[in-house]
Each structure stands twice: as C-alpha cells, then as structure tokens.
C-alpha cells in the first residue's frame, strides 16, 4: 500500500501575514503596535480555523516577527517567510505606512492587502497608495477594504472582509501548491484531441509546473515484471469483488467475453489503477521489493491516461483506473482523490486540478455531450421539463471516468453533496459504490474490453463546470458555468440515456441563465463551450475560479457569476470598469504569465 504521508512529501505552502505600521517613533508607531499585530493574529486565526490542506490538516500561517515599518523589517519578514515555506502573502494594517518601503516584493507570491476601515488612522490611504505602487511595479495585488467603518478598538473581522480573505487565501494556496509539481502524461495524444497535446510552455509559465511523460508500454512492463505490491493487489482485487458490482453486458452475444476473460480483465484493470497511482506519487513499498527507481514516482499532482486507441484496441480500457483514482475512496479506505484526465486531456486535467485545490473534493470529468431543448425532450419522451431544467439540459456523459463521488450519494444537511474526504463516512462511500455498476465495455469503442462505471448523478447539487482552452495568439482562456444537477423521471432518463451509451455515468446539468451573452439560453452555453470536455466541481465556485485565474493571468472568456461576487487584483480596474471581461483580457496580456 502506498504510504499516504509519502504522497505529501513536499509539504504544503503556508500563508504569511505581514502587519505593516507607520514607522514614525516617539508616539505614532508605539500607539499602533498592539492594534496592528492583533489584526495579523485575527487573520491568522480566521484562515487556520476555516481552511484545510488537501490532506485534511488546518492551513498554517506565519506572522512576521515584528510589525513592518520600513525596508529593514520588510526584508527580515521576507527572509522568515522563505525559511518557513510561505507561498501566499497577506499584508494588514490599520494605519498609514510607507508604501514601497513596507510592501512585499516577491513577484511569484500571490499577495493581498487589508486596509482597516477606521477613521482614527488612514488605513485606507495606505491601501490605496500601496496598491498603486504594486500596479506601477507590475506586481498585481488584491485590495481588501471593509464596507463599514470600524472603531479603532474593534478586533473583529467584518463578514465582507472575511469572504475576501478566505477567497484570496484559497486561490493563493492553490497557486503556491501547484508550483514545482508535475503533470504526468501517460501516453500521448488520444484520437487527435487538442487538449491532449500537452503544452509544456503553458504548464511552466502559467502554473509553475513541470511535465513528465511515460509511454503506455510502461504499464505492460510493470505488469509483466511484477513492479507493484502483490499484497496490495490481492487486497484490491478482493475489495473489487465485494464492492464493485458488474452490470449487464450490452455487447452482441457473439462479441461478449467469456467469464474467464472478464475475470482476467478485472485483474488487469486493478493492476493498472495501482500502477498509475505509483507512477504519479511513488510507493515506498516498491523500494522494499527491489524497485528503487520506480518507488520514487513523478511528483505528479495530476495526470492523464491516453488509452484510446493504441491501448484500448488491444488492452482493457482505463475507465476503472480513472474512475477509482478520481474518487475519494478505494481498497485502502477513504482518502484524497488522485486526479487523472481521460484521453490525456491535459487542459481538462488542469481545471480538474483547479477545482480540486479550491474545494478539496473529487471532480467529475465528462463529455459535454448533448444539449436537450425542452421541445426535444417532450418530443422524444412526452415529458415537459420544469424547475431548474425548464429551459433545457446539458447531458454530461463520458466513458466511465467520472469520480464515483459524482453519484451524489454523500449528503450534507440531508441534501446530495460531494465532500472533502475527511467529511465522508464509510456508509457514504458504500452508497456511492452501491449506486455504481461496472458495465463490460462496449466493443464498438473498446476492442480490448474492460469495464465502464455507470451511475446517475442525483439532482439538486450546486455545480460549477469549467474548461481551459488554448487560443493561438492569446494563450490559455478559462470558461465557467455555474448550475445545478437535475433529476429526471426514471423513464425519461432511460429514454434519453439509451440514445447514447447507457454503460456510462450521466449528469444532467442545468446552467444558470443570465439572459445575455453565452448564458442567454442553455443552447448558447453549449454553443459557446470551447471543447468536447468539461470538469464539474461541487458547489458554486465560479467566483473562486475567477480569482485564481486572475492570479495565474488566465483571462475568463465566459461565466455566469454575478459581478458583486467577483474578486480580482485592484489593478484590473485600471484597464477599464464598464466591461470587466474585456479588461480581464487586457490585464492578463499586460502582466503576462506568472512565471515567465
């Protein structure tokens, strides 16, 4: 079994809190020391109490040793942050400070400034001055300023300030955690899909990541030479036999595999899942078995498996590998998901990663397969759509690679949900497994056989679908659509589902419409979607994705997030305020990739 601590061997970035102060001694600075440091302590407590790392532990904050009144103290704070592994910076102050003397100058660290809204000292004046300096120096920073005036002795953090601090910190930690990690390409380009043309320049300059590559023949080598933990394989196979129910075989009788061949396929796909995980994060057990090089892994935070067609025309498909690793549980119990993109679609893998790092929950990988208009549904099934689905639906369905969490069998407050692994109960994991059948793969698509997961997502879950696209001359562009999963009557779902491939998992998704642009109608959402795949995250996290995209200098071309929820660096407003979407493109182009 892979050592879970080994998985997190690089540790996690910390949040640095910088209390800045008016440096004038003999009365001014002394009167502000306690208030300023208490602001820093309040922010550190807020973040540690509300945010967790992917392993479930509370986020750690580091506070500068002293308030920062000038460049010497700023340098001392920066040195401490380097030693402590700080990857995100938040400056707090209730007063005027010397802007360029106290600011954080590290260009690779996401940064925000909270200027206390009080009348006794000009915290707002410092906030405006230092944000102006950040813009002038080409170091975009997020400005945080409470709407209501606070009294000087008020040590609370207002609700609107809390929301911005938490949103910024979540996105900043995602940026910091990706840096230095890998995308592991298992195979190459699948069926000419552009997203599986792995763009190493994008990963390096925008995400700070490296790219690792292995040929799919490495799976054959490891299976043939026994480069996996045999004890874990036996444990996993026994678990699969108990928990993974095999569904009916839809293939023509003459093309159906024998029971013996299906049993062999199960053994193969279980080995593939173990090997893919070991390739991503390593496995100390392999060193004990004499495979020291293979034990190291590729330090991959996300990966992609090509599969089609060079693998799947001959070997069992990768659906089990992808679905079980993307889920929050397997034969080793409940754990954090491993992220694997179907068909090595690295661009969809990236948005899976972004959604995961913001929520700590599993992600649903799917084809954006079909737009069903209300009239089409009524014509085919006689059913009139209503509720969230009244304006039409998107059928999200792909050969069984979606996380089993996507079944919606976990609950929060009695409603379907997808939760971080530390909140998932054993009974909820079992319900997700029981809601999934493993259907013998369609030989029309997968000549080598295998099994595809088949489940139906429960309705009523808030969801956000996203997609990253590469555009020549622009670079990466993000699309976001918030909406809801929808329940259909069983017979209606059955009629619609059977028109495609009923052996695959389905999510019926109703995007929230705004009446304009790409969200004028559901058809417009489908018509403007930039590629064949999308990643679906639990919750309405579009605003958090927008914040994260701004940090990475990735413009957002399409979203349905209300303007009051959007939080970008203050400098974005200097590129225009009437049309924020256009300003976003100009700002991202001007400042360029974070790591270029």
XYZ file of C-alpha atoms in Angstrom:
596
model
C 0.000 0.000 0.000
C 1.309 3.460 -0.856
C 2.384 5.498 2.168
C -0.051 8.412 2.331
C 2.489 10.629 4.092
C 4.873 9.956 1.222
C 2.235 11.375 -1.099
C 2.560 14.762 0.598
C 6.372 14.638 0.779
C 6.784 18.201 -0.474
C 4.656 19.608 2.334
C 2.234 22.485 1.938
C 2.724 26.226 1.474
C 1.992 28.478 4.418
C 0.286 31.853 4.473
C 2.451 34.755 5.562
C 0.751 37.562 7.491
C 2.562 40.904 7.319
C 1.464 43.538 9.883
C 2.624 46.890 8.483
C 2.789 50.043 10.565
C 3.568 53.747 10.495
C 7.309 53.776 11.146
C 7.447 57.116 12.998
C 8.696 56.526 16.533
C 8.186 58.526 19.704
C 4.444 58.176 19.827
C 2.911 57.213 16.481
C 4.255 53.680 15.991
C 4.040 52.832 19.672
C 0.344 53.680 19.772
C -0.370 51.278 16.920
C 1.744 48.212 17.742
C -0.918 46.199 19.572
C -3.750 47.018 17.190
C -1.655 46.143 14.141
C -0.329 42.857 15.493
C -3.801 41.884 16.715
C -5.113 42.359 13.168
C -2.496 39.894 11.969
C -3.385 37.400 14.682
C -7.094 37.679 13.871
C -6.456 36.985 10.180
C -4.215 34.011 11.008
C -6.892 32.556 13.279
C -9.611 33.062 10.664
C -7.633 31.256 7.970
C -6.407 28.369 10.133
C -9.892 27.745 11.511
C -11.609 27.732 8.112
C -9.158 26.357 5.544
C -7.555 22.945 5.170
C -4.824 21.453 3.053
C -5.590 18.543 0.696
C -4.541 16.069 3.412
C -7.171 17.475 5.780
C -4.842 19.345 8.140
C -5.526 23.004 9.038
C -3.752 25.635 6.972
C -0.710 27.089 8.726
C 0.001 30.798 8.991
C 3.265 32.566 9.742
C 3.244 36.091 11.206
C 6.202 38.421 10.802
C 8.300 38.655 13.958
C 7.542 42.353 14.290
C 5.386 44.966 12.692
C 6.900 46.250 9.447
C 7.605 49.954 9.495
C 10.351 50.126 6.898
C 12.519 48.256 4.446
C 14.754 46.539 7.011
C 11.777 44.919 8.718
C 10.253 44.082 5.335
C 13.477 42.262 4.393
C 13.550 40.405 7.724
C 9.947 39.315 7.197
C 10.719 38.121 3.658
C 13.646 36.068 4.936
C 11.479 34.468 7.618
C 8.816 33.644 5.040
C 11.433 31.967 2.819
C 12.635 29.818 5.720
C 9.098 28.896 6.746
C 7.865 27.937 3.260
C 5.362 30.760 2.827
C 3.633 30.750 -0.550
C 0.909 33.376 -0.024
C 1.226 36.876 1.432
C -1.398 38.995 3.218
C -0.490 42.454 4.479
C -2.702 44.004 7.179
C -2.703 47.493 8.625
C -4.984 49.945 10.464
C -2.929 52.981 9.558
C -0.748 54.879 7.128
C 2.534 53.131 6.267
C 5.365 53.862 3.867
C 4.142 52.026 0.771
C 7.168 50.966 -1.259
C 9.255 50.556 1.909
C 6.882 48.068 3.502
C 5.406 46.194 0.532
C 6.019 42.525 -0.320
C 8.234 42.460 -3.415
C 8.284 38.718 -4.209
C 6.868 38.535 -7.773
C 5.881 34.846 -7.580
C 3.811 35.013 -4.390
C 0.108 35.967 -4.614
C -0.461 38.979 -2.402
C -3.321 40.883 -0.796
C -3.565 43.935 1.454
C -6.286 44.527 4.057
C -6.540 48.201 4.978
C -8.671 48.681 8.108
C -11.674 50.943 7.543
C -11.382 53.237 10.557
C -11.371 56.992 10.966
C -8.667 57.351 13.623
C -5.806 56.445 11.275
C -5.693 56.414 7.447
C -5.548 52.678 6.726
C -7.492 53.272 3.524
C -4.942 55.828 2.388
C -2.111 53.317 2.787
C -4.167 50.684 0.999
C -4.685 52.953 -1.997
C -1.053 54.068 -2.022
C 0.489 50.609 -1.808
C -1.899 49.142 -4.406
C -0.870 51.977 -6.690
C 2.762 51.010 -6.101
C 2.038 47.352 -6.832
C 0.383 48.299 -10.132
C 3.263 50.612 -11.060
C 5.805 47.849 -10.364
C 3.837 45.217 -12.282
C 3.025 43.171 -9.171
C -0.796 42.914 -9.110
C -2.202 42.719 -5.585
C -5.712 42.217 -4.207
C -7.148 45.067 -2.172
C -9.417 44.336 0.803
C -11.372 47.141 2.416
C -14.426 46.677 4.622
C -17.629 48.415 3.604
C -18.479 49.683 7.099
C -16.340 51.875 9.357
C -14.998 50.102 12.448
C -13.970 51.596 15.769
C -10.237 51.569 16.461
C -10.630 49.073 19.299
C -12.706 46.638 17.222
C -10.648 43.454 16.774
C -13.274 41.571 14.757
C -13.001 40.773 11.082
C -16.129 42.004 9.242
C -18.076 39.450 7.204
C -17.328 41.065 3.853
C -13.629 41.164 4.723
C -13.740 37.515 5.834
C -15.161 36.480 2.473
C -12.400 38.225 0.567
C -9.644 36.961 2.851
C -10.842 33.359 2.562
C -11.413 33.577 -1.196
C -7.990 35.092 -1.776
C -6.241 32.620 0.523
C -7.863 29.574 -1.104
C -6.818 30.692 -4.559
C -3.365 31.755 -3.389
C -2.714 28.395 -1.754
C -3.739 26.665 -4.987
C -1.193 28.741 -6.903
C 1.531 28.037 -4.364
C 0.828 24.311 -4.109
C 0.934 23.729 -7.869
C 4.372 25.303 -8.153
C 7.052 22.659 -8.650
C 4.599 19.785 -9.085
C 4.166 17.703 -12.248
C 1.573 16.796 -14.818
C 2.221 13.174 -15.759
C 1.321 12.309 -19.342
C 0.677 8.558 -19.521
C 0.777 8.072 -23.274
C 0.384 10.804 -25.847
C -2.384 12.308 -27.990
C -5.709 10.493 -27.927
C -7.718 10.427 -31.146
C -6.487 13.851 -32.262
C -7.909 15.643 -29.196
C -6.188 19.034 -28.969
C -6.277 19.088 -25.170
C -4.038 16.018 -25.077
C -1.328 17.874 -26.979
C 0.478 18.673 -23.737
C 1.756 22.254 -23.831
C 4.825 22.338 -21.603
C 5.271 26.107 -22.021
C 1.804 26.686 -20.574
C 2.447 24.435 -17.569
C 5.814 26.048 -16.892
C 4.949 29.711 -17.377
C 1.392 29.859 -16.052
C 1.330 27.166 -13.362
C 4.976 26.798 -12.395
C 4.710 23.062 -13.074
C 6.888 20.636 -14.968
C 5.803 17.911 -17.363
C 6.628 14.249 -17.032
C 5.985 11.643 -19.731
C 5.813 7.850 -19.866
C 4.814 5.557 -22.696
C 1.789 3.321 -22.051
C 4.089 0.339 -22.564
C 5.326 1.095 -19.021
C 2.070 -0.428 -17.760
C 2.847 -3.644 -19.641
C 6.388 -3.723 -18.271
C 5.254 -3.261 -14.697
C 2.525 -5.876 -15.021
C 4.819 -8.415 -16.722
C 7.717 -7.859 -14.339
C 5.605 -7.607 -11.184
C 6.501 -3.989 -10.380
C 3.619 -3.441 -7.989
C 2.847 -4.540 -4.460
C 1.414 -8.086 -4.790
C -0.157 -7.930 -1.332
C -1.958 -4.711 -2.199
C -3.096 -6.209 -5.499
C -4.696 -9.176 -3.715
C -6.327 -6.819 -1.225
C -7.606 -4.563 -4.017
C -8.946 -7.444 -6.095
C -10.829 -8.855 -3.119
C -12.265 -5.412 -2.386
C -13.361 -5.013 -6.018
C -15.131 -8.379 -5.973
C -17.048 -7.296 -2.874
C -17.773 -3.654 -3.706
C -17.806 -3.237 -7.490
C -20.926 -4.857 -8.892
C -20.661 -5.917 -12.518
C -23.550 -4.667 -14.638
C -25.209 -6.272 -17.659
C -23.231 -6.742 -20.858
C -24.743 -4.754 -23.729
C -22.441 -6.187 -26.376
C -23.853 -8.548 -29.021
C -23.789 -12.137 -27.766
C -21.143 -13.216 -30.270
C -18.810 -10.419 -29.113
C -19.217 -10.857 -25.371
C -16.168 -12.064 -23.493
C -16.208 -15.285 -21.514
C -16.361 -15.237 -17.726
C -12.734 -16.262 -17.614
C -11.711 -13.358 -19.880
C -13.749 -10.898 -17.823
C -12.055 -12.104 -14.648
C -8.690 -11.573 -16.301
C -9.791 -8.074 -17.326
C -10.631 -7.277 -13.715
C -7.168 -8.329 -12.641
C -5.635 -6.171 -15.351
C -7.620 -3.009 -14.605
C -6.911 -3.300 -10.877
C -3.190 -3.573 -11.597
C -3.472 -0.589 -13.947
C -5.006 1.535 -11.188
C -2.274 0.637 -8.710
C 0.452 1.250 -11.285
C -0.981 4.624 -12.371
C -1.064 5.815 -8.774
C 2.505 4.586 -8.186
C 3.627 6.377 -11.339
C 2.091 9.614 -10.057
C 3.211 9.757 -6.434
C 5.577 6.836 -5.944
C 5.293 3.988 -3.458
C 7.927 3.207 -0.783
C 6.827 -0.436 -0.838
C 8.365 -0.799 -4.311
C 11.798 0.038 -2.887
C 11.377 -2.783 -0.387
C 10.625 -5.083 -3.319
C 13.831 -4.042 -5.088
C 12.447 -1.355 -7.410
C 14.091 1.774 -6.037
C 13.746 3.920 -9.156
C 10.081 3.091 -9.653
C 9.388 3.780 -5.963
C 10.096 7.471 -6.481
C 7.176 8.328 -8.786
C 6.892 11.529 -10.802
C 5.742 14.023 -8.140
C 2.519 14.353 -10.130
C -0.393 16.306 -8.701
C -2.452 15.472 -11.809
C -2.072 13.087 -14.713
C -3.714 11.935 -17.920
C -4.133 8.484 -19.467
C -4.255 8.362 -23.272
C -5.929 4.978 -23.562
C -7.659 5.369 -26.874
C -6.862 3.922 -29.200
C -3.414 2.373 -29.130
C -4.071 0.887 -25.688
C -7.794 0.189 -25.801
C -7.761 -1.569 -29.183
C -5.793 -4.344 -27.512
C -5.914 -3.995 -23.682
C -8.782 -3.356 -21.226
C -9.724 0.317 -21.098
C -8.676 2.852 -18.479
C -12.136 3.622 -17.129
C -11.681 1.757 -13.840
C -8.204 3.240 -13.384
C -9.508 6.768 -13.905
C -12.806 6.464 -12.044
C -11.405 4.852 -8.896
C -8.369 7.137 -8.651
C -10.535 10.219 -9.187
C -12.828 9.054 -6.367
C -12.319 9.687 -2.638
C -12.096 6.022 -1.661
C -10.709 2.662 -2.721
C -9.443 -0.584 -1.158
C -7.248 1.436 1.217
C -10.228 3.336 2.596
C -11.358 6.928 2.343
C -8.612 9.212 1.070
C -7.927 12.285 -1.040
C -8.590 11.833 -4.778
C -5.834 11.313 -7.311
C -6.581 13.326 -10.443
C -6.475 11.530 -13.799
C -7.744 13.108 -17.018
C -9.405 10.858 -19.579
C -7.770 10.676 -23.008
C -4.819 12.588 -21.562
C -6.789 15.824 -21.961
C -4.288 17.903 -20.027
C -6.340 21.087 -20.311
C -9.327 19.418 -18.677
C -6.906 17.927 -16.175
C -5.843 21.443 -15.233
C -9.387 22.603 -14.459
C -9.941 19.392 -12.515
C -6.878 20.398 -10.509
C -8.071 23.978 -10.000
C -11.495 22.816 -8.803
C -9.946 20.221 -6.522
C -7.496 22.647 -4.901
C -10.286 25.156 -4.229
C -12.710 22.625 -2.743
C -10.657 19.558 -1.683
C -13.385 17.456 -3.339
C -13.381 14.947 -6.196
C -14.099 16.216 -9.710
C -16.364 14.864 -12.445
C -14.690 14.527 -15.848
C -17.264 14.422 -18.636
C -18.008 14.992 -22.265
C -20.259 17.987 -22.819
C -22.224 15.617 -24.992
C -25.687 16.919 -25.874
C -27.980 19.912 -25.475
C -31.539 18.770 -24.892
C -34.054 21.534 -25.545
C -37.423 21.406 -23.759
C -39.139 20.701 -27.074
C -36.736 17.870 -27.937
C -37.246 16.218 -24.550
C -41.003 16.496 -24.906
C -40.925 15.133 -28.449
C -38.810 12.105 -27.519
C -40.280 11.300 -24.096
C -43.572 13.186 -23.759
C -42.167 14.826 -20.609
C -42.317 18.596 -20.069
C -39.216 19.908 -18.321
C -39.731 22.085 -15.243
C -37.862 23.645 -12.333
C -34.122 24.166 -12.876
C -34.426 22.170 -16.104
C -37.285 24.218 -17.578
C -35.061 25.909 -20.162
C -33.221 22.780 -21.220
C -30.378 20.491 -20.134
C -26.839 19.511 -20.915
C -26.126 15.774 -20.960
C -22.698 15.327 -19.359
C -21.525 11.795 -20.068
C -18.212 10.092 -20.832
C -16.882 6.552 -20.718
C -16.797 5.747 -17.003
C -14.006 8.004 -15.806
C -16.047 10.294 -13.560
C -15.373 10.176 -9.819
C -17.888 7.944 -8.051
C -18.474 10.817 -5.628
C -20.374 12.339 -8.557
C -23.263 9.954 -7.900
C -24.371 12.402 -5.196
C -24.805 9.670 -2.591
C -22.922 11.690 0.011
C -25.080 14.154 1.892
C -24.813 17.466 3.715
C -27.794 18.693 5.712
C -29.800 15.879 4.134
C -29.057 17.018 0.580
C -26.853 15.339 -2.064
C -23.264 16.558 -1.930
C -19.646 15.857 -2.776
C -17.449 16.365 0.280
C -13.764 16.525 1.238
C -12.567 13.046 2.137
C -12.329 13.813 5.866
C -16.077 14.520 5.952
C -17.097 11.341 4.100
C -18.468 8.495 6.200
C -17.889 4.819 5.450
C -21.616 4.465 4.799
C -21.492 7.275 2.231
C -18.574 5.699 0.375
C -20.523 2.430 0.340
C -23.602 4.187 -1.063
C -21.526 5.664 -3.896
C -20.194 2.193 -4.707
C -23.649 0.627 -4.485
C -25.034 3.284 -6.845
C -22.421 2.346 -9.456
C -22.371 -0.702 -11.692
C -19.368 -1.680 -13.763
C -20.547 -2.482 -17.254
C -18.466 -4.564 -19.672
C -17.016 -2.016 -22.073
C -18.651 -1.516 -25.441
C -16.502 -3.275 -28.043
C -17.660 -0.625 -30.503
C -15.358 1.770 -28.662
C -13.037 -0.519 -26.686
C -11.946 -3.610 -28.625
C -9.700 -4.669 -25.760
C -12.569 -4.862 -23.285
C -12.549 -3.585 -19.714
C -15.296 -2.050 -17.618
C -17.009 1.339 -17.504
C -18.604 2.843 -14.417
C -22.315 3.555 -14.737
C -24.166 5.824 -12.323
C -26.717 8.628 -12.401
C -25.945 11.864 -10.556
C -28.615 12.851 -8.051
C -30.281 16.181 -8.716
C -30.237 19.271 -6.551
C -26.485 19.696 -6.239
C -24.932 23.117 -6.917
C -22.225 22.556 -9.517
C -19.669 24.520 -11.489
C -18.464 23.329 -14.870
C -15.208 24.738 -16.217
C -12.877 24.295 -19.147
C -9.477 25.641 -20.154
C -8.832 26.285 -23.838
C -5.678 27.304 -25.675
C -6.081 30.036 -28.305
C -3.245 30.858 -30.680
C -2.148 34.433 -30.113
C -3.839 34.667 -26.691
C -2.815 31.577 -24.755
C -4.995 29.918 -22.105
C -8.616 31.047 -21.711
C -10.995 29.826 -18.997
C -14.736 29.166 -19.283
C -17.054 28.789 -16.278
C -20.715 27.770 -15.972
C -22.463 27.525 -12.608
C -25.642 25.472 -12.438
C -27.466 22.559 -10.846
C -27.625 18.820 -11.264
C -31.138 17.758 -12.166
C -33.331 14.730 -11.532
C -35.446 13.380 -14.377
C -38.193 10.783 -14.069
C -36.617 7.322 -14.428
C -38.350 6.513 -17.692
C -37.376 9.884 -19.184
C -33.733 9.436 -18.214
C -33.812 5.911 -19.599
C -35.134 7.006 -22.992
C -32.609 9.829 -23.327
C -29.668 7.863 -21.942
C -30.162 4.926 -24.287
C -29.765 7.227 -27.286
C -26.044 7.446 -26.478
C -24.226 4.782 -24.412
C -26.089 3.537 -21.310
C -22.916 1.968 -19.883
C -21.511 5.374 -18.905
C -22.206 7.717 -15.947
C -24.644 10.573 -16.560
C -25.005 14.011 -15.011
C -27.971 16.103 -16.127
C -26.791 19.704 -15.783
C -28.848 22.889 -15.949
C -26.664 26.007 -16.182
C -27.914 29.182 -14.529
C -29.017 31.645 -17.184
C -28.427 35.401 -17.097
C -30.399 36.355 -20.205
C -27.384 37.719 -22.052
C -24.277 36.615 -23.916
C -23.294 32.969 -23.663
C -25.877 32.489 -20.899
C -28.884 33.830 -22.768
C -30.121 30.252 -23.233
C -28.878 26.757 -22.425
C -28.305 26.316 -26.144
C -25.949 29.316 -26.083
C -23.953 27.728 -23.264
C -23.497 24.578 -25.339
C -22.828 26.573 -28.494
C -20.090 28.645 -26.832
C -18.357 25.827 -24.956
C -14.790 25.672 -26.209
C -14.071 21.927 -26.310
C -15.557 18.457 -26.028
C -14.781 18.034 -22.318
C -15.561 19.826 -19.081
C -14.747 19.356 -15.413
C -17.556 19.614 -12.884
C -16.953 20.604 -9.285
C -19.414 20.528 -6.407
C -20.602 23.968 -5.325
C -20.921 27.326 -6.974
C -17.238 28.192 -7.061
C -17.154 30.335 -10.195
C -16.036 33.407 -8.238
C -13.155 31.461 -6.698
C -12.078 30.203 -10.118
C -12.109 33.791 -11.392
C -9.883 34.913 -8.507
C -7.500 32.019 -9.131
C -7.424 32.665 -12.877
C -6.500 36.312 -12.275
C -3.589 35.251 -10.072
C -2.360 32.995 -12.884
C -3.023 35.704 -15.523
C -5.544 33.498 -17.344
C -8.471 35.518 -18.739
C -12.042 34.277 -18.328
C -13.992 34.433 -21.571
C -17.339 33.151 -20.370
C -19.005 32.979 -16.956
C -22.337 33.483 -15.240
C -21.033 34.777 -11.896
C -22.724 37.882 -10.509
C -20.464 40.939 -10.618
C -20.640 41.542 -6.859
C -19.077 38.100 -6.217
C -16.031 38.697 -8.425
C -12.700 39.492 -6.750
C -9.665 40.348 -8.859
C -6.475 42.367 -8.251
C -7.129 46.081 -7.854
C -5.051 46.863 -10.942
C -7.651 45.149 -13.159
C -9.881 48.213 -12.691
C -7.189 50.354 -14.305
C -7.868 48.520 -17.574
C -11.499 49.662 -17.606
C -14.537 49.236 -15.390
C -17.501 49.230 -17.793
C -16.584 45.906 -19.403
C -14.734 43.763 -16.818
C -14.474 40.771 -19.166
C -12.547 42.814 -21.744
C -10.454 44.443 -19.018
C -9.536 40.980 -17.757
C -8.101 40.056 -21.165
C -6.095 43.275 -21.342
C -4.753 42.940 -17.798
C -3.701 39.312 -18.267
C -1.955 40.156 -21.532
C -0.217 43.155 -19.985
C 1.133 41.443 -16.866
C 1.815 38.149 -18.621
C 2.230 34.638 -17.189
C 3.117 34.481 -13.504
C 6.367 32.565 -14.037
C 7.587 33.903 -17.382
